[in-house]
CSV table of C-alpha atoms and ligand atoms in Angstrom, one decimal:
chain,number,residue,atom,x,y,z
A,244,UNK,CA,-54.9,-10.9,31.2
A,245,UNK,CA,-51.6,-12.6,31.5
A,246,UNK,CA,-48.9,-11.5,29.3
A,247,UNK,CA,-48.0,-14.3,26.4
A,248,UNK,CA,-45.0,-16.2,27.5
A,249,UNK,CA,-41.5,-15.2,25.9
A,250,UNK,CA,-38.7,-17.5,26.2
A,251,UNK,CA,-35.2,-15.9,25.2
A,252,UNK,CA,-32.5,-17.9,24.1
A,253,UNK,CA,-29.3,-16.1,23.3
A,254,UNK,CA,-25.6,-16.9,22.3
A,255,UNK,CA,-22.7,-17.1,19.8
A,256,UNK,CA,-23.1,-18.2,16.3
A,257,UNK,CA,-23.3,-21.9,16.1
A,258,UNK,CA,-24.2,-22.9,19.7
A,259,UNK,CA,-27.3,-24.7,18.5
A,260,UNK,CA,-29.8,-21.8,19.1
A,261,UNK,CA,-32.0,-22.5,16.1
A,262,UNK,CA,-32.2,-26.3,16.5
A,263,UNK,CA,-32.9,-25.9,20.1
A,264,UNK,CA,-35.6,-23.1,19.8
A,265,UNK,CA,-37.6,-24.6,17.3
A,266,UNK,CA,-38.2,-27.8,19.3
A,267,UNK,CA,-38.6,-25.9,22.7
A,268,UNK,CA,-41.1,-24.0,20.5
A,269,UNK,CA,-42.8,-27.0,19.1
A,270,UNK,CA,-42.8,-28.9,22.5
A,271,UNK,CA,-44.7,-26.0,24.2
A,272,UNK,CA,-46.8,-24.9,21.3
A,273,UNK,CA,-45.3,-21.4,20.9
A,274,UNK,CA,-44.2,-19.2,18.2
A,275,UNK,CA,-40.5,-19.6,17.0
A,276,UNK,CA,-38.8,-16.3,16.1
A,277,UNK,CA,-35.2,-16.4,14.7
A,278,UNK,CA,-34.3,-12.4,15.2
A,279,UNK,CA,-31.1,-12.8,13.3
A,280,UNK,CA,-33.1,-13.4,10.3
A,281,UNK,CA,-34.4,-9.8,10.3
A,282,UNK,CA,-30.7,-8.6,10.7
A,283,UNK,CA,-29.9,-10.6,7.7
A,284,UNK,CA,-33.0,-9.5,6.0
A,285,UNK,CA,-32.1,-5.8,6.4
A,286,UNK,CA,-28.4,-7.0,4.9
A,287,UNK,CA,-29.9,-8.3,2.0
A,288,UNK,CA,-31.6,-5.1,1.1
A,289,UNK,CA,-28.5,-3.2,1.7
A,290,UNK,CA,-26.4,-5.6,-0.4
A,291,UNK,CA,-28.9,-5.5,-3.3
A,292,UNK,CA,-29.2,-1.8,-3.1
A,293,UNK,CA,-25.4,-1.8,-3.8
A,294,UNK,CA,-25.2,0.0,-0.3
A,295,UNK,CA,-21.9,-0.7,1.8
A,296,UNK,CA,-23.2,-1.8,5.1
A,297,UNK,CA,-20.9,0.4,7.1
A,298,UNK,CA,-22.9,3.4,5.5
A,299,UNK,CA,-24.9,4.3,8.4
A,300,UNK,CA,-26.8,7.2,6.9
A,301,UNK,CA,-27.8,5.6,3.4
A,302,UNK,CA,-28.8,2.2,5.3
A,303,UNK,CA,-30.8,4.3,7.7
A,304,UNK,CA,-32.6,6.1,5.0
A,305,UNK,CA,-33.2,2.3,3.2
A,306,UNK,CA,-34.6,0.8,6.1
A,307,UNK,CA,-37.0,3.6,6.8
A,308,UNK,CA,-39.9,1.7,4.8
A,309,UNK,CA,-38.5,-1.9,4.9
A,310,UNK,CA,-41.2,-4.9,5.7
A,311,UNK,CA,-39.9,-7.9,7.3
A,312,UNK,CA,-42.6,-10.7,7.8
A,313,UNK,CA,-41.7,-13.9,9.6
A,314,UNK,CA,-44.3,-16.9,8.6
A,315,UNK,CA,-44.4,-20.3,9.9
A,316,UNK,CA,-45.3,-22.6,7.1
A,317,UNK,CA,-45.6,-26.1,9.0
A,318,UNK,CA,-42.1,-26.4,10.7
A,319,UNK,CA,-40.1,-24.4,8.3
A,320,UNK,CA,-39.9,-20.6,9.0
A,321,UNK,CA,-39.9,-18.5,6.0
A,322,UNK,CA,-38.8,-14.8,6.1
A,323,UNK,CA,-40.3,-12.2,3.6
A,324,UNK,CA,-38.7,-8.8,2.6
A,325,UNK,CA,-40.8,-6.3,1.3
A,326,UNK,CA,-43.2,-9.2,0.3
A,327,UNK,CA,-40.6,-11.5,-1.4
A,328,UNK,CA,-39.6,-14.9,0.3
A,329,UNK,CA,-35.8,-14.4,1.0
A,330,UNK,CA,-35.6,-17.5,3.2
A,331,UNK,CA,-32.7,-19.2,1.3
A,332,UNK,CA,-31.1,-16.0,0.1
A,333,UNK,CA,-30.4,-14.8,3.5
A,334,UNK,CA,-27.7,-17.6,4.3
A,335,UNK,CA,-25.1,-16.7,2.1
A,336,UNK,CA,-21.5,-16.1,3.4
A,337,UNK,CA,-22.0,-12.2,2.2
A,338,UNK,CA,-25.2,-11.5,3.7
A,339,UNK,CA,-23.7,-13.3,6.7
A,340,UNK,CA,-21.0,-10.7,6.9
A,341,UNK,CA,-23.1,-7.9,6.0
A,342,UNK,CA,-25.6,-8.8,8.8
A,343,UNK,CA,-22.8,-8.4,11.4
A,344,UNK,CA,-21.9,-5.1,10.0
A,345,UNK,CA,-25.3,-3.8,9.9
A,346,UNK,CA,-26.3,-5.0,13.4
A,347,UNK,CA,-23.8,-2.3,14.7
A,348,UNK,CA,-25.7,0.7,13.6
A,349,UNK,CA,-28.1,2.2,16.1
A,350,UNK,CA,-30.9,2.8,13.5
A,351,UNK,CA,-30.9,-0.7,12.4
A,352,UNK,CA,-31.3,-2.1,16.0
A,353,UNK,CA,-33.9,0.2,17.1
A,354,UNK,CA,-35.8,-0.6,14.3
A,355,UNK,CA,-35.4,-4.3,14.4
A,356,UNK,CA,-36.2,-4.6,18.2
A,357,UNK,CA,-39.6,-2.8,17.6
A,358,UNK,CA,-40.2,-5.2,15.1
A,359,UNK,CA,-39.0,-8.3,17.1
A,360,UNK,CA,-41.3,-7.1,19.9
A,361,UNK,CA,-44.3,-6.9,17.6
A,362,UNK,CA,-43.7,-10.7,16.6
A,363,UNK,CA,-44.8,-11.5,20.1
A,364,UNK,CA,-47.8,-9.3,20.4
A,365,UNK,CA,-50.7,-11.8,21.5
A,366,UNK,CA,-48.8,-15.0,21.4
A,367,UNK,CA,-46.2,-16.9,23.1
A,368,UNK,CA,-42.9,-17.1,21.7
A,369,UNK,CA,-39.2,-18.7,21.7
A,370,UNK,CA,-37.0,-16.0,20.2
A,371,UNK,CA,-33.3,-16.8,19.5
A,372,UNK,CA,-30.5,-14.1,19.1
A,373,UNK,CA,-28.0,-12.1,20.9
A,374,UNK,CA,-29.7,-9.4,23.1
A,375,UNK,CA,-33.5,-10.9,23.5
A,376,UNK,CA,-32.6,-11.4,27.0
A,377,UNK,CA,-31.0,-8.4,27.8
A,378,UNK,CA,-32.7,-5.6,25.4
A,379,UNK,CA,-35.6,-6.9,23.5
A,380,UNK,CA,-37.2,-8.9,26.2
A,381,UNK,CA,-35.6,-7.8,29.6
A,382,UNK,CA,-38.6,-9.0,31.7
A,383,UNK,CA,-38.8,-12.8,29.7
A,384,UNK,CA,-39.4,-15.3,32.5
A,385,UNK,CA,-37.2,-17.6,31.1
A,386,UNK,CA,-33.7,-16.6,29.6
A,387,UNK,CA,-31.2,-19.2,28.5
A,388,UNK,CA,-27.7,-18.3,27.3
A,389,UNK,CA,-26.6,-21.2,25.1
A,390,UNK,CA,-22.7,-21.5,24.4
A,391,UNK,CA,-20.2,-24.0,22.7
A,392,UNK,CA,-16.6,-24.3,22.3
A,393,UNK,CA,-15.6,-22.5,19.1
A,394,UNK,CA,-14.5,-25.5,17.5
A,395,UNK,CA,-17.7,-27.4,18.2
A,396,UNK,CA,-19.8,-24.5,16.6
A,397,UNK,CA,-17.7,-24.4,13.8
A,398,UNK,CA,-18.0,-28.1,13.2
A,399,UNK,CA,-21.9,-28.0,13.7
A,400,UNK,CA,-22.1,-25.1,11.4
A,401,UNK,CA,-20.2,-26.7,8.5
A,402,UNK,CA,-22.5,-29.6,9.0
A,403,UNK,CA,-25.7,-27.4,8.5
A,404,UNK,CA,-24.1,-25.5,5.6
A,405,UNK,CA,-23.3,-28.9,3.9
A,406,UNK,CA,-26.8,-30.3,4.7
A,407,UNK,CA,-28.2,-27.2,3.0
A,408,UNK,CA,-26.1,-27.6,0.2
A,409,UNK,CA,-23.5,-24.8,0.4
A,410,UNK,CA,-19.8,-25.5,0.0
A,411,UNK,CA,-17.4,-24.7,2.9
A,412,UNK,CA,-14.6,-26.1,4.6
A,413,UNK,CA,-14.0,-26.4,8.5
A,414,UNK,CA,-11.3,-23.8,8.3
A,415,UNK,CA,-13.3,-21.1,6.5
A,416,UNK,CA,-16.3,-21.7,8.7
A,417,UNK,CA,-14.0,-21.7,12.0
A,418,UNK,CA,-12.5,-18.4,10.7
A,419,UNK,CA,-15.8,-16.9,9.7
A,420,UNK,CA,-17.2,-17.9,13.3
A,421,UNK,CA,-14.3,-16.2,15.0
A,422,UNK,CA,-14.9,-13.1,13.0
A,423,UNK,CA,-18.5,-12.8,13.9
A,424,UNK,CA,-17.8,-13.7,17.5
A,425,UNK,CA,-15.5,-10.9,17.4
A,426,UNK,CA,-17.7,-8.3,15.8
A,427,UNK,CA,-20.7,-9.5,18.0
A,428,UNK,CA,-18.8,-9.2,21.1
A,429,UNK,CA,-17.0,-5.8,20.7
A,430,UNK,CA,-19.8,-3.9,19.2
A,431,UNK,CA,-20.8,-1.0,21.3
A,432,UNK,CA,-24.7,-1.5,21.3
A,433,UNK,CA,-26.2,-4.6,22.6
A,434,UNK,CA,-22.9,-6.6,22.6
A,435,UNK,CA,-23.6,-10.3,23.1
A,436,UNK,CA,-23.5,-10.9,26.9
A,437,UNK,CA,-25.6,-13.0,28.9
A,438,UNK,CA,-28.3,-11.4,30.9
A,439,UNK,CA,-27.6,-11.3,34.6
A,440,UNK,CA,-30.6,-13.7,35.3
A,441,UNK,CA,-30.0,-16.0,32.1
A,442,UNK,CA,-29.3,-19.6,32.8
A,443,UNK,CA,-26.1,-20.7,31.1
A,444,UNK,CA,-26.0,-24.0,29.1
A,445,UNK,CA,-23.0,-25.0,27.6
A,446,UNK,CA,-23.9,-27.4,24.9
A,447,UNK,CA,-20.4,-28.7,23.6
A,448,UNK,CA,-21.1,-32.1,25.1
A,449,UNK,CA,-24.7,-32.1,24.7
A,450,UNK,CA,-27.1,-33.3,22.3
A,451,UNK,CA,-29.8,-30.7,21.1
A,452,UNK,CA,-32.4,-32.8,22.9
A,453,UNK,CA,-30.5,-32.8,25.9
A,454,UNK,CA,-30.7,-29.3,25.7
A,455,UNK,CA,-34.1,-29.1,24.9
A,456,UNK,CA,-35.0,-31.3,27.9
A,457,UNK,CA,-33.0,-29.0,30.3
A,458,UNK,CA,-35.0,-26.0,29.0
A,459,UNK,CA,-38.3,-27.7,29.4
A,460,UNK,CA,-37.2,-28.6,32.8
A,461,UNK,CA,-36.3,-25.1,33.7
A,462,UNK,CA,-39.8,-24.0,32.2
A,463,UNK,CA,-41.7,-26.8,34.5
A,464,UNK,CA,-39.9,-25.4,37.5
A,465,UNK,CA,-41.0,-22.0,36.9
A,466,UNK,CA,-44.8,-23.0,36.2
A,467,UNK,CA,-44.3,-22.0,32.6
A,468,UNK,CA,-45.2,-25.1,31.4
A,469,UNK,CA,-47.0,-28.2,32.6
A,470,UNK,CA,-45.5,-31.1,29.9
B,9,DC,O1,-28.0,-15.6,14.4
B,9,DC,P1,-27.4,-15.1,13.2
B,9,DC,O2,-26.2,-15.7,12.6
B,9,DC,O3,-28.6,-15.4,11.7
B,9,DC,O4,-27.6,-13.4,13.3
B,9,DC,C1,-26.9,-12.5,12.1
B,9,DC,C2,-26.2,-11.5,12.4
B,9,DC,O5,-27.1,-10.9,13.3
B,9,DC,C3,-25.3,-11.8,13.5
B,9,DC,O6,-23.8,-11.2,13.2
B,9,DC,C4,-25.5,-11.0,14.9
B,9,DC,C5,-26.7,-10.4,14.4
B,9,DC,N1,-27.8,-10.7,15.5
B,9,DC,C6,-27.8,-9.1,16.2
B,9,DC,O7,-26.8,-8.6,16.3
B,9,DC,N2,-28.7,-9.4,17.4
B,9,DC,C7,-29.8,-10.5,17.5
B,9,DC,N3,-30.8,-10.4,18.3
B,9,DC,C8,-29.7,-11.6,16.6
B,9,DC,C9,-28.8,-11.2,15.5
């Protein structure tokens, strides 16, 4: 039996991964998985328990029995933490920062990588994150590393925040993106680096649709898609 197709899309915050990954999944009839949402769910659980996200021992204990489900309800993916819908709750600035911190802990990464692999069992997926092509699915037949200039990423993230009703300024957003880039790139485990065999796409001057077309072209070239 053929293994289900996995398309890995990695890159820094604000490079456009979510929009692009969702569109590629839709066009190819694959499931879409946002692996960052799983780190955010852990962060929310940790914050709600009043535990500092750096407290490795307590965090490890806390996530022993965590249950994280990703559902797709039409085009809008929902995330359930221990059975509760936390789709909106995991997008606050507090959770964003705590997610960057908990994602440095080895126990958290081991647990979530296993979970993420499970989401692709028996079905094709487009999965976005930081280490999908390097760690989660090193054998994925198509890996994209999507990047964009920091200023452009801050502008896009701000646009998304405003659209979703969150208060933010460009200055604050640029600061947060810079801080997260640093945390993601400097961590010892699974730092944000492109897989050797990833195709790098710089989206600074491209629209999301142009990036999607480029990815679909690569998929067709590799005989992974017919469209
Ligand atoms: O993509 P995002 O902003 O929702 O990710 C939230 C945090 O989780 C971010 O700080 C990086 C981390 N993350 C990770 O370490 N590995 C992944 N595959 C996805 C996200």
